[in-house]
Structures are given as structure tokens and as C-alpha cells.
Amino acid sequence: MKRREGLTVFGLLAVQACLLAYAATRHNPTIDEAAHLAAGLSHWQFGNFRLYRVNPPLMRMIAAVPVLCAAHSTDWQPAGGWHRPEFGLGRSLVVANGQRSVWLFTLARWMMIPLALAGGYACWRWARELYGGQAGLVALVLWCFSPTILAFGHLLVPDVAASSLGAIAGFCFWAWLRNPKWGNATLAAVFFGLAQAAKMTWVILWGLWPIMWLLYRRALRHRNFPAASLRQQLGQMAMILVGGLLVLNAVYGFEGTMQPLGDYDFVSRWFTGHQTLTIPPAKGNRFRDTIAGRVPVPLPANYVGGIDEQKFDFEHGSWSYLRGQWRERGWWYYYLYAIGVKEPLGVLALAGVALCTMAASPRAWRGRGEMVVLAPAVVLFLFVSSQTGFSHHMRYVLPAYPFFFVWMGRVAGVPKGGPSRPPSPARRRGLLVLLLAWATASSLWAYPHSLAYFNESVGGPRNGHFHLLNSNIDWGQDLLYLKRWLEAHPAVRLDGLAYAYSRAIPPEVFGLPTAPVPPDPGWRKSGAASGGPHGPQPGWYAVSVSLLHDRNDRFKYLHDFRAAAFAGYSIVLYCITPEDAGPKQGLPCTGRPE
């Protein structure tokens, strides 16, 4: 590796580290972060992994370490319902620590940054090995300035960490395929287990890796290798899977490992065998009185229970939003659409160029293992898209990102056996620089509000809520920005706040008013519309964009008014004058600050 290339890699990772570290200080805890930190603290304090078991505990245990060492308060009183008590305990944690919780969550968020940087290194190294030095830098730039990576890389959630560990595991597996030695197999086993302990999405690798190994051998015509070599590789493949299983169990402290299948109490139809779902669910176990029920499960008990709870969530379904439409279940094309509006257009164009280069020279990289890069990303994307019980979060496909970034690096590579008259290096380099600069500038334009990033095709972040909601734009992250805006405009007195996540992150903790915003006159829901004023009332109001599209139309009338200001991109401020409180004229608030 050239010295200049090494300095470039170090510089890009250093810039990303600074961007993530600063962004971690700017936003209040999001709803999932509060639950994750409460669960992480409970793992250390009580030595069990029951809370938030729909995700493995590795990331939140790492994030909780500095909080354990800092002064903090906890409240472990029972909170929440039967199903996900960690969210009630997360609220209790925020309330118990007040505004100091911002510092505690900043400490926890900073623990996620090294894992994000590790993902960038893996992208660079893998693309470099596959396609050359320039390709490695392309993959690294895509990772470092991706708005999705910047959005979740500084939050206390496992998505970017799982992406990084999955990419490292994939790179180690690819290295083992190319050079099947026991040392390479050991590294693949360790990171395979760590990826499993980061997010359950990587459960697909249990079946995918053995298939990829067989296909890779076939592609390289390894079927004629001596029998001893086949046996050796078979043993190494088994060691990777068994070793990964041991690493996963070790993260859980072997809690409940080898518990018979019939001893579990399940809630999903898949495991209970029940024909209908109830709330709360009727527990059961379809294997209890069968031979399979006596089989010990070589997985941690709470890992199995987490799979069951996740399956219940998708079976039960949930109201989902897409482009102004609500429905009880999700869409199979939700993630394709989300990527189309939330990834920079420069990145999408680069992906198109990569597809063209693959079509132009389909055999140019035969034997180099592109299948190992693309297969996990494609299978993961299809697997997540098939779960249509609800469609809420684009981050569910985030672990596929590093694999796509590595593959897109092929645009900068020159394969052997490629086209006889490839594009000139200067033209290709110019196109690359243009697309990467466009993507980077577009991403940084929205920073540090990367969570709310939307590309130019839909008008940017301010129009994003017309297309997607939830963690795609509004995860409750902008209370601190609302507070700063009010401090910068002391003449404004907020008359009402409609915050979508007030049950999880109370606004009063951050010194914000809790008066409600008058609902729409036509809103009807179980008599909740009775009492208090309705419709436009004079005053200043702040409303989460999620509530602007509330499926019960509680604040539908606000669509007739222009926004006075924004706190971040997830909270909109309206100023309704006495004149506006009559007929809905949609007039701006006279003299309001823009």
C-alpha cells in the first residue's frame, strides 16, 4: 500500500469519526436508544438478557460500559406491558436522569463509533483486494459519507455495528475461500459469531455460507481436488459454523443454552401452532409433546425467545405509512422505494454504472469472488422485504450496505479480460469524481440531520415526511433543536406541543411545555375528541411530522398552514394568528421569524 493511499484512508476515517462524534452531541435520545440503554444496563446489573431480546445484546452491552462508570440513576420499577417492557424502563431512565441523560447517551453513542470505522476499513480493504486501490477508496468514500451510515453510526442502535461486523465476517469468509487455512477459518468463525451477536438479521448466514462455499468450489472447478483437501475444507467449514455458535453463546454467557425445545413458552403462531393471535397472546409450544420437543437447542434461551417475539410482531402486523397512505400491513417494495428517495442520487447513479460494467463484462472477474460480496446483500434484502407484517424502518436493510459499497467499487477497477476498448481512464475517473462529489455534498448538506436525509428527487428533508415516517425522518430526535430554537427566539411562547414520542421521551425533561395542540374538529376516536378547543387556535404550536400524517387525522387542519420554522426536520412550528383562526386561509404568520 502506498503511503499516500494510507494517509487518504486514515483521513477519511478521521473525518467520519469527527462527524459521528459531533452528531452524537446534538440530538436527544431517540425512543429505541432509551430502551437499548436501559436493557444494556440491566444485562450488566442483573446478569440476564431478557430485556430487548428481539436483538442480541452485544452492542448495548458495549454502549452501557461508560454509563456504568459515570454517575447515573436507574429506576427498575415495573413499567410497560407484557410485551417489550424495555421501552417503559427506557422512559424511566430518561426521567430519572433528567437533562443529564443527554450526556449519558452521548457517552454510550461514542462507543458505537469505533465499530462504524471498522466497517469503513472493511469496505476499503475488501474492494481494494477485489478491484484495486482506487476501488477501495470509492467504497470507503461511499461508507464514510453515506447519510444512512452517518444517521445510525452515532446512535445507540445495532444497525451500523451489525453492518460493520457482517462486512468483516464476509471479508474473512472470502479470504478463507481463496486461501482455506485454519487461521483464516478461525477469523471467519469469530466474526461470524460476533455478527450473529450484533443483530438477528445475520441468521441468514447459517445457510448461506455453506451454499456459497459449495458454489465457489464449483465455480473454480475444485471438484477434482484430492479427497483430503475436500475433507479439510469441510472440517474448516464446520469449524466456522460451530465456532460462530460458540462465540454467540459466549456473548450470552451460555444463558439457557441446550434448553430442550419443548420447555419454551412461545407467543408466535409459527412456534405455538395457534391459528389466531390474541393480545396478550396465548402462550404455547407446538413441539412440547413431540420428539422434537426433547431436542436440546444449542442457542441461548433469550436468543430463541427473541426470534419468537420478532416473529410475533410480524405476524401481528402494524399500521404502516408510505407516500401518504396508511394500511395495516407493509409493502414488499417498501425498501426499494425507501432507498430510491433516501440514498443520494450520486450513489444511485454509481450503482447503475456498476450494473452496466457487470453487464458489459460478466466474466471479467470470474474467480475473484464477487458472488461472496453480492449474495449476502441480495439475500438479506429479499429476506427483509419478504417480512411484510409492517414496513417502518429502512435501517432494517442497512447491513446490506457495505456489501453493495464494495461491489460498487468495481467501477474504478479494470478487470482482466474486460472490454477490448474500455473507457479512457481520464473519462472514467472524471465520472467517478463527479458522482462521488455529488453524493458527498448532498449528504453533508443535511448533516447533522442525516437521519432525516432525503434526496433531491423528492425535494430534500423538508418534504421527506410526505414519503416515509418513523426512523426514516422522525424518531423523536429533535427536542434539543426545538429548545435551542425557542432560546434563540425569546419573544416566542410555545402554546402547544404535539410530540409523537412523548410517552417514551417526555418533553418536560428538557424544559419544554406539555400543553396539547388543539386537534382537528373532525377528529373522532373513542370519544377522545371531546373536551377542549378544536381546530385552529391563535398561538405558536410545534408538531412532530409523524403526527402531521397521523392516520386518525388529529392535526389534519395544519396542512392548510405554512410552516413558520423547523426544529431539525422532524418538528414543524406553526404560528396561527387570530385572522387565521377563522377561515383556513393558509396565510403565513405576520412577522414570524423564518
Coordinates of C-alpha atoms in Angstrom, one line a residue, residues 86-359:
E86 CA -37.7 -2.1 28.0
F87 CA -39.5 0.9 26.5
G88 CA -41.1 1.8 29.8
L89 CA -37.8 1.3 31.6
G90 CA -36.1 3.5 29.0
R91 CA -38.6 6.3 29.8
S92 CA -37.9 5.8 33.5
L93 CA -34.1 6.0 32.8
V94 CA -34.5 9.3 31.0
V95 CA -36.8 10.8 33.6
A96 CA -34.5 9.6 36.5
N97 CA -31.5 11.4 35.0
G98 CA -33.3 14.4 33.6
Q99 CA -31.2 16.6 31.3
R100 CA -28.1 14.7 32.3
S101 CA -29.4 11.9 30.3
V102 CA -28.1 13.8 27.2
W103 CA -24.6 13.4 28.4
L104 CA -25.1 9.7 29.4
F105 CA -26.4 8.9 25.9
T106 CA -23.6 10.8 24.3
L107 CA -21.1 8.6 26.1
A108 CA -23.0 5.5 25.0
R109 CA -23.2 6.7 21.4
W110 CA -19.4 7.4 21.3
M111 CA -18.8 3.7 22.0
M112 CA -20.5 2.9 18.7
I113 CA -18.1 5.0 16.6
P114 CA -15.1 2.6 16.5
L115 CA -17.4 -0.1 15.1
A116 CA -18.6 2.2 12.4
L117 CA -14.9 3.0 11.5
A118 CA -14.2 -0.8 11.4
G119 CA -16.9 -1.1 8.8
G120 CA -15.3 1.6 6.6
Y121 CA -11.9 -0.2 6.9
A122 CA -13.5 -3.5 5.8
C123 CA -15.1 -1.8 2.8
W124 CA -11.8 -0.3 1.7
R125 CA -9.8 -3.5 2.3
W126 CA -12.2 -5.8 0.5
A127 CA -12.8 -3.5 -2.5
R128 CA -9.1 -3.0 -2.8
E129 CA -8.4 -6.7 -2.8
L130 CA -11.1 -7.3 -5.4
Y131 CA -10.7 -4.4 -7.8
G132 CA -7.6 -2.4 -6.9
G133 CA -6.6 0.7 -4.8
Q134 CA -8.9 3.2 -6.4
A135 CA -11.9 0.9 -6.0
G136 CA -11.1 0.6 -2.3
L137 CA -11.2 4.4 -1.9
V138 CA -14.5 4.6 -3.8
A139 CA -16.1 2.1 -1.3
L140 CA -14.6 3.9 1.6
V141 CA -16.0 7.3 0.5
L142 CA -19.4 5.8 0.0
W143 CA -19.3 4.4 3.5
C144 CA -17.9 7.5 5.2
F145 CA -20.3 9.9 3.8
S146 CA -23.4 7.8 3.4
P147 CA -26.3 9.7 5.1
T148 CA -27.7 6.4 6.4
I149 CA -24.3 5.4 8.0
L150 CA -23.9 8.9 9.4
A151 CA -27.5 8.8 10.7
F152 CA -27.3 5.5 12.6
G153 CA -23.5 5.3 13.1
H154 CA -23.7 7.6 16.1
L155 CA -26.9 6.2 17.7
L156 CA -27.1 3.6 20.3
V157 CA -28.7 1.0 18.0
P158 CA -27.1 -2.1 16.5
D159 CA -27.7 -1.4 12.8
V160 CA -24.3 0.1 11.7
A161 CA -22.4 -2.2 14.1
A162 CA -24.1 -5.2 12.6
S163 CA -23.3 -3.9 9.2
S164 CA -19.6 -3.5 10.1
L165 CA -19.3 -6.9 11.8
G166 CA -21.2 -8.5 8.9
A167 CA -18.8 -6.9 6.4
I168 CA -15.7 -8.0 8.4
A169 CA -17.1 -11.5 8.7
G170 CA -17.8 -11.6 4.9
F171 CA -14.3 -10.4 4.1
C172 CA -12.8 -13.1 6.4
F173 CA -15.0 -15.7 4.8
W174 CA -13.9 -14.6 1.3
A175 CA -10.3 -14.7 2.4
W176 CA -10.8 -18.2 3.7
L177 CA -12.4 -19.3 0.4
R178 CA -9.4 -18.0 -1.5
N179 CA -6.9 -19.5 0.9
P180 CA -8.5 -22.2 3.0
K181 CA -6.2 -22.3 6.0
W182 CA -7.1 -22.9 9.6
G183 CA -6.1 -19.4 10.6
N184 CA -8.4 -17.8 8.1
A185 CA -11.2 -20.2 9.1
T186 CA -10.7 -19.2 12.8
L187 CA -11.0 -15.5 12.0
A188 CA -14.2 -16.2 9.9
A189 CA -15.7 -18.1 12.8
V190 CA -15.0 -15.4 15.4
F191 CA -16.5 -12.6 13.3
F192 CA -19.4 -14.8 12.1
G193 CA -20.3 -15.2 15.8
L194 CA -19.9 -11.5 16.6
A195 CA -22.1 -10.6 13.6
Q196 CA -24.8 -13.0 14.9
A197 CA -24.5 -11.4 18.4
A198 CA -25.0 -7.9 16.9
K199 CA -28.3 -8.4 15.0
M200 CA -30.5 -11.3 14.2
T201 CA -30.7 -10.3 10.6
W202 CA -27.5 -12.3 10.0
V203 CA -29.2 -15.5 10.8
I204 CA -29.4 -15.9 7.0
L205 CA -25.6 -16.7 7.0
W206 CA -26.1 -20.1 8.7
G207 CA -27.5 -21.5 5.5
L208 CA -26.0 -19.0 3.0
W209 CA -22.3 -19.6 3.8
P210 CA -22.3 -23.4 3.2
I211 CA -24.1 -22.9 -0.1
M212 CA -21.6 -20.2 -1.1
W213 CA -18.7 -22.4 -0.2
L214 CA -20.1 -25.2 -2.5
L215 CA -20.8 -22.8 -5.3
Y216 CA -17.4 -21.2 -5.0
R217 CA -15.7 -24.6 -5.3
R218 CA -17.8 -25.4 -8.3
A219 CA -17.0 -22.1 -10.0
L220 CA -13.3 -22.7 -9.6
R221 CA -13.6 -26.3 -10.7
H222 CA -12.4 -27.6 -7.3
R223 CA -14.3 -30.8 -7.6
N224 CA -11.2 -32.6 -8.8
F225 CA -9.2 -31.7 -5.7
P226 CA -7.8 -34.6 -3.7
A227 CA -10.2 -36.1 -1.2
A228 CA -8.1 -34.9 1.7
S229 CA -8.4 -31.3 0.6
L230 CA -12.2 -31.6 0.4
R231 CA -12.3 -33.2 3.8
Q232 CA -10.1 -30.5 5.2
Q233 CA -12.3 -27.7 3.8
L234 CA -15.4 -29.5 5.0
G235 CA -13.9 -29.6 8.5
Q236 CA -13.0 -25.9 8.4
M237 CA -16.5 -25.0 7.2
A238 CA -17.9 -27.0 10.1
M239 CA -15.5 -25.2 12.4
I240 CA -16.6 -21.8 11.2
L241 CA -20.2 -22.6 12.0
V242 CA -19.6 -24.3 15.3
G243 CA -17.1 -21.7 16.3
G244 CA -19.5 -18.9 15.5
L245 CA -22.1 -20.7 17.5
L246 CA -19.8 -20.8 20.5
V247 CA -19.0 -17.1 20.2
L248 CA -22.7 -16.3 20.1
N249 CA -23.3 -18.4 23.2
A250 CA -20.4 -16.8 24.9
V251 CA -21.8 -13.3 24.4
Y252 CA -24.9 -14.5 26.2
G253 CA -22.9 -16.2 28.9
F254 CA -24.4 -19.5 27.7
E255 CA -27.6 -18.5 29.4
G256 CA -30.2 -21.2 28.8
T257 CA -28.0 -23.0 26.1
M258 CA -29.1 -26.5 25.4
Q259 CA -32.6 -26.0 26.8
P260 CA -35.0 -28.6 25.3
L261 CA -37.2 -27.1 22.6
G262 CA -40.3 -28.3 24.4
D263 CA -39.5 -26.2 27.5
Y264 CA -40.0 -22.9 25.8
D265 CA -43.2 -20.8 26.1
F266 CA -43.7 -19.2 22.7
V267 CA -46.1 -16.5 21.6
S268 CA -45.9 -16.6 17.7
R269 CA -48.2 -18.7 15.7
W270 CA -45.1 -20.2 14.0
F271 CA -43.9 -21.7 17.2
T272 CA -47.2 -22.2 19.1
G273 CA -49.3 -23.7 16.4
H274 CA -52.2 -21.4 17.3
Q275 CA -54.5 -20.4 14.4
T276 CA -55.2 -16.9 15.7
L277 CA -53.3 -14.2 17.6
T278 CA -54.6 -12.6 20.8
I279 CA -53.4 -9.6 22.8
P280 CA -51.8 -10.5 25.1
P281 CA -51.0 -13.8 23.3
A282 CA -51.9 -17.2 24.5
K283 CA -48.5 -18.9 25.1
G284 CA -47.9 -22.4 23.8
N285 CA -45.4 -24.7 22.2
R286 CA -46.3 -26.9 19.2
F287 CA -43.2 -29.1 19.9
R288 CA -44.0 -29.8 23.6
D289 CA -45.4 -33.3 23.3
T290 CA -43.3 -34.4 20.3
I291 CA -39.9 -36.0 19.8
A292 CA -38.6 -32.6 18.6
G293 CA -39.6 -31.1 22.0
R294 CA -36.9 -33.3 23.7
V295 CA -34.1 -32.0 21.4
P296 CA -31.8 -29.5 23.2
V297 CA -31.4 -26.2 21.4
P298 CA -27.7 -25.2 21.0
L299 CA -28.7 -21.5 21.3
P300 CA -29.2 -19.1 24.2
A301 CA -32.7 -19.2 25.5
N302 CA -33.3 -15.5 25.1
Y303 CA -31.9 -15.6 21.6
V304 CA -34.6 -18.2 20.7
G305 CA -37.2 -16.2 22.6
G306 CA -36.2 -13.1 20.7
I307 CA -36.7 -14.8 17.4
D308 CA -40.2 -15.9 18.6
E309 CA -41.1 -12.3 19.7
Q310 CA -39.9 -10.9 16.4
K311 CA -42.0 -13.4 14.5
F312 CA -45.0 -12.5 16.6
D313 CA -44.5 -8.8 15.7
F314 CA -44.5 -9.5 12.0
E315 CA -47.5 -11.9 12.3
H316 CA -49.5 -9.4 14.3
G317 CA -48.6 -6.6 11.8
S318 CA -48.8 -2.9 12.4
W319 CA -50.1 0.2 10.6
S320 CA -47.5 1.3 8.0
Y321 CA -47.1 4.5 6.1
L322 CA -45.9 5.1 2.6
R323 CA -46.4 8.2 0.4
G324 CA -49.4 9.4 2.4
Q325 CA -51.1 6.0 2.5
W326 CA -51.7 4.1 5.7
R327 CA -52.5 0.4 5.8
E328 CA -52.5 -2.4 8.4
R329 CA -49.6 -4.3 6.9
G330 CA -46.5 -3.3 4.8
W331 CA -45.4 -3.4 1.2
W332 CA -42.9 -5.8 -0.4
Y333 CA -41.4 -2.9 -2.3
Y334 CA -41.1 -0.6 0.7
Y335 CA -37.3 -0.9 1.0
L336 CA -36.7 -0.4 -2.7
Y337 CA -38.8 2.8 -2.6
A338 CA -37.0 4.0 0.6
I339 CA -33.6 3.6 -1.0
G340 CA -34.8 5.4 -4.1
V341 CA -35.7 8.5 -2.0
K342 CA -33.2 8.3 0.9
E343 CA -29.9 7.5 -0.9
P344 CA -28.1 10.3 -2.7
L345 CA -28.7 10.4 -6.4
G346 CA -25.0 10.2 -7.0
V347 CA -24.9 6.9 -5.2
L348 CA -27.8 5.5 -7.2
A349 CA -26.2 6.6 -10.4
L350 CA -22.9 4.9 -9.4
A351 CA -24.9 1.7 -8.7
G352 CA -26.3 2.0 -12.2
V353 CA -22.8 2.4 -13.7
A354 CA -21.7 -0.7 -11.7
L355 CA -24.6 -2.7 -13.1
C356 CA -23.6 -1.6 -16.6
T357 CA -20.0 -2.6 -16.1
M358 CA -21.1 -6.0 -14.9
A359 CA -23.4 -6.5 -17.9

